[in-house]
Amino acid sequence: MTWTITPEPTDSPTAGALWRAYYTEVSDRWYLLHHGRTTEPAELEREIAADPGTDLTLLLLARHEGTPAGMAGIRLTDPATAELTRVFLLPRLRGSGGAARLVTAAEQAARDLGATRMILDTRSDLTEARALYARLGYEETPPHNTAPYADHWFTKPLA
């Protein structure tokens, strides 16, 4: 399988489509778990519009066989710390090694930006994400933010 991972403008149509797919999945999972329903269209549109990704330092786009397949965002929180966010791989490609490639590329990009550690947060119901991060050497830590949907916080030294 051929994977390529390259920087992508956050406002590109491809980035927007992947952001929509990511947000729809994580939002629907949360609403199903807590309210027994999927996200209402107006809720989805409001939340997607509220977080366009303009605060990201870098967005990486993964392509599989030339087709957009996933993304990972990096936000520098200080000169030495990068936050990993928006890690997403299309469901049909999960289990193919693409997510690990994407996170590894994000780590290298963070190093290139001068970061010496990567932090992230995730939710309890995103068990696949937590397993991926643990497999890639991330350790669970006390909270580093007060994000409303964060249940687990991780860090990994990049040096």
CSV table of C-alpha atoms in Angstrom, one decimal:
chain,number,residue,atom,x,y,z
A,1,MET,CA,0.0,0.0,0.0
A,2,THR,CA,1.3,3.4,-0.9
A,3,TRP,CA,0.9,6.2,1.7
A,4,THR,CA,2.0,9.8,1.3
A,5,ILE,CA,1.7,12.4,4.0
A,6,THR,CA,2.1,16.0,3.2
A,7,PRO,CA,1.2,19.5,4.7
A,8,GLU,CA,-2.2,20.7,3.6
A,9,PRO,CA,-3.9,24.2,4.0
A,10,THR,CA,-6.6,24.0,6.7
A,11,ASP,CA,-9.0,25.8,4.4
A,12,SER,CA,-8.6,23.4,1.4
A,13,PRO,CA,-11.7,21.5,0.2
A,14,THR,CA,-9.9,18.3,1.0
A,15,ALA,CA,-9.1,19.3,4.5
A,16,GLY,CA,-12.6,20.5,5.0
A,17,ALA,CA,-14.1,17.2,3.8
A,18,LEU,CA,-11.8,15.2,6.2
A,19,TRP,CA,-12.6,17.6,9.1
A,20,ARG,CA,-16.3,17.0,8.4
A,21,ALA,CA,-15.9,13.2,8.3
A,22,TYR,CA,-13.8,13.3,11.5
A,23,TYR,CA,-16.2,15.6,13.4
A,24,THR,CA,-19.3,13.7,12.2
A,25,GLU,CA,-17.8,10.4,13.5
A,26,VAL,CA,-16.7,11.7,16.9
A,27,SER,CA,-19.8,13.8,17.5
A,28,ASP,CA,-22.1,11.0,16.5
A,29,ARG,CA,-20.3,8.6,18.8
A,30,TRP,CA,-20.6,11.0,21.7
A,31,TYR,CA,-24.3,11.7,21.1
A,32,LEU,CA,-25.1,8.0,20.7
A,33,LEU,CA,-23.3,7.2,23.9
A,34,HIS,CA,-24.8,10.0,26.0
A,35,HIS,CA,-28.2,10.8,24.3
A,36,GLY,CA,-29.0,7.7,22.2
A,37,ARG,CA,-29.1,9.7,19.0
A,38,THR,CA,-26.7,11.0,16.3
A,39,THR,CA,-25.7,14.6,16.0
A,40,GLU,CA,-28.5,16.9,14.7
A,41,PRO,CA,-27.5,18.6,11.4
A,42,ALA,CA,-27.7,22.1,12.9
A,43,GLU,CA,-25.5,21.0,15.8
A,44,LEU,CA,-23.0,19.5,13.4
A,45,GLU,CA,-22.8,22.6,11.2
A,46,ARG,CA,-22.5,25.0,14.2
A,47,GLU,CA,-19.6,23.0,15.7
A,48,ILE,CA,-17.7,22.5,12.4
A,49,ALA,CA,-18.0,26.2,11.7
A,50,ALA,CA,-16.8,27.1,15.2
A,51,ASP,CA,-13.5,25.2,14.8
A,52,PRO,CA,-12.2,25.8,11.3
A,53,GLY,CA,-8.6,24.8,12.3
A,54,THR,CA,-7.1,28.3,11.8
A,55,ASP,CA,-5.3,27.9,15.2
A,56,LEU,CA,-3.3,24.8,13.9
A,57,THR,CA,0.3,25.3,13.3
A,58,LEU,CA,0.3,22.5,10.7
A,59,LEU,CA,-2.2,20.1,9.2
A,60,LEU,CA,-0.9,16.9,7.6
A,61,LEU,CA,-2.9,15.1,5.1
A,62,ALA,CA,-2.5,11.3,4.5
A,63,ARG,CA,-3.2,9.9,1.0
A,64,HIS,CA,-3.6,6.2,0.3
A,65,GLU,CA,-2.9,5.3,-3.3
A,66,GLY,CA,-3.3,9.0,-4.1
A,67,THR,CA,-6.7,9.4,-2.5
A,68,PRO,CA,-7.2,11.5,0.7
A,69,ALA,CA,-7.5,9.1,3.6
A,70,GLY,CA,-6.8,10.9,6.8
A,71,MET,CA,-5.3,13.9,8.7
A,72,ALA,CA,-3.5,15.0,11.8
A,73,GLY,CA,-3.1,18.5,13.2
A,74,ILE,CA,-0.3,20.0,15.2
A,75,ARG,CA,-0.6,23.1,17.4
A,76,LEU,CA,2.4,24.6,19.1
A,77,THR,CA,1.4,25.4,22.6
A,78,ASP,CA,4.8,26.8,23.5
A,79,PRO,CA,8.2,26.6,21.7
A,80,ALA,CA,8.9,23.1,23.1
A,81,THR,CA,5.5,21.6,23.1
A,82,ALA,CA,3.3,20.5,20.3
A,83,GLU,CA,-0.3,19.3,20.6
A,84,LEU,CA,-1.5,16.5,18.4
A,85,THR,CA,-5.1,16.9,17.4
A,86,ARG,CA,-7.6,15.9,14.7
A,87,VAL,CA,-6.0,12.5,14.2
A,88,PHE,CA,-8.4,10.7,11.8
A,89,LEU,CA,-8.2,7.9,9.3
A,90,LEU,CA,-11.2,6.9,7.1
A,91,PRO,CA,-12.8,3.8,8.6
A,92,ARG,CA,-12.2,1.6,5.6
A,93,LEU,CA,-8.5,2.1,6.0
A,94,ARG,CA,-8.2,1.5,9.7
A,95,GLY,CA,-5.9,-1.4,10.6
A,96,SER,CA,-3.7,-0.8,7.5
A,97,GLY,CA,-0.9,1.1,9.4
A,98,GLY,CA,-2.0,4.5,8.1
A,99,ALA,CA,-2.8,6.0,11.5
A,100,ALA,CA,0.7,5.0,12.9
A,101,ARG,CA,2.3,6.5,9.8
A,102,LEU,CA,0.3,9.7,10.3
A,103,VAL,CA,1.2,10.1,13.9
A,104,THR,CA,4.8,9.3,13.3
A,105,ALA,CA,4.9,12.0,10.5
A,106,ALA,CA,3.2,14.5,12.9
A,107,GLU,CA,5.9,13.7,15.5
A,108,GLN,CA,8.6,14.4,13.0
A,109,ALA,CA,6.9,17.6,11.8
A,110,ALA,CA,6.7,18.7,15.5
A,111,ARG,CA,10.4,18.0,15.9
A,112,ASP,CA,11.1,20.1,12.8
A,113,LEU,CA,9.2,22.9,14.4
A,114,GLY,CA,11.4,22.7,17.5
A,115,ALA,CA,9.1,20.8,19.8
A,116,THR,CA,10.7,18.3,22.2
A,117,ARG,CA,7.4,16.8,23.4
A,118,MET,CA,4.0,16.0,22.0
A,119,ILE,CA,0.8,16.2,24.1
A,120,LEU,CA,-2.7,15.2,23.3
A,121,ASP,CA,-6.1,14.5,24.8
A,122,THR,CA,-8.9,12.2,23.9
A,123,ARG,CA,-12.1,10.8,25.2
A,124,SER,CA,-12.8,7.5,27.0
A,125,ASP,CA,-15.0,6.2,24.3
A,126,LEU,CA,-12.3,6.6,21.6
A,127,THR,CA,-10.7,3.3,22.7
A,128,GLU,CA,-9.0,2.8,19.3
A,129,ALA,CA,-7.2,6.1,19.6
A,130,ARG,CA,-6.1,5.4,23.2
A,131,ALA,CA,-4.7,2.0,22.1
A,132,LEU,CA,-2.8,3.6,19.1
A,133,TYR,CA,-1.2,6.3,21.3
A,134,ALA,CA,-0.1,3.7,23.9
A,135,ARG,CA,1.3,1.5,21.2
A,136,LEU,CA,3.3,4.4,19.8
A,137,GLY,CA,4.9,5.2,23.2
A,138,TYR,CA,2.5,7.9,24.6
A,139,GLU,CA,2.1,7.8,28.4
A,140,GLU,CA,-1.1,8.9,30.2
A,141,THR,CA,-0.5,12.0,32.3
A,142,PRO,CA,-2.5,14.3,34.5
A,143,PRO,CA,-4.7,16.8,32.6
A,144,HIS,CA,-2.8,19.5,30.7
A,145,ASN,CA,-6.0,21.4,29.7
A,146,THR,CA,-9.6,21.8,30.6
A,147,ALA,CA,-11.1,20.7,27.2
A,148,PRO,CA,-14.8,19.9,27.8
A,149,TYR,CA,-14.7,16.5,26.1
A,150,ALA,CA,-11.2,15.3,27.3
A,151,ASP,CA,-11.1,12.3,29.6
A,152,HIS,CA,-7.5,11.2,29.0
A,153,TRP,CA,-4.3,13.1,28.5
A,154,PHE,CA,-1.0,11.8,27.0
A,155,THR,CA,2.5,12.9,26.4
A,156,LYS,CA,5.6,11.6,24.6
A,157,PRO,CA,9.1,13.0,24.5
A,158,LEU,CA,10.2,13.8,21.0
A,159,ALA,CA,14.0,14.2,21.6
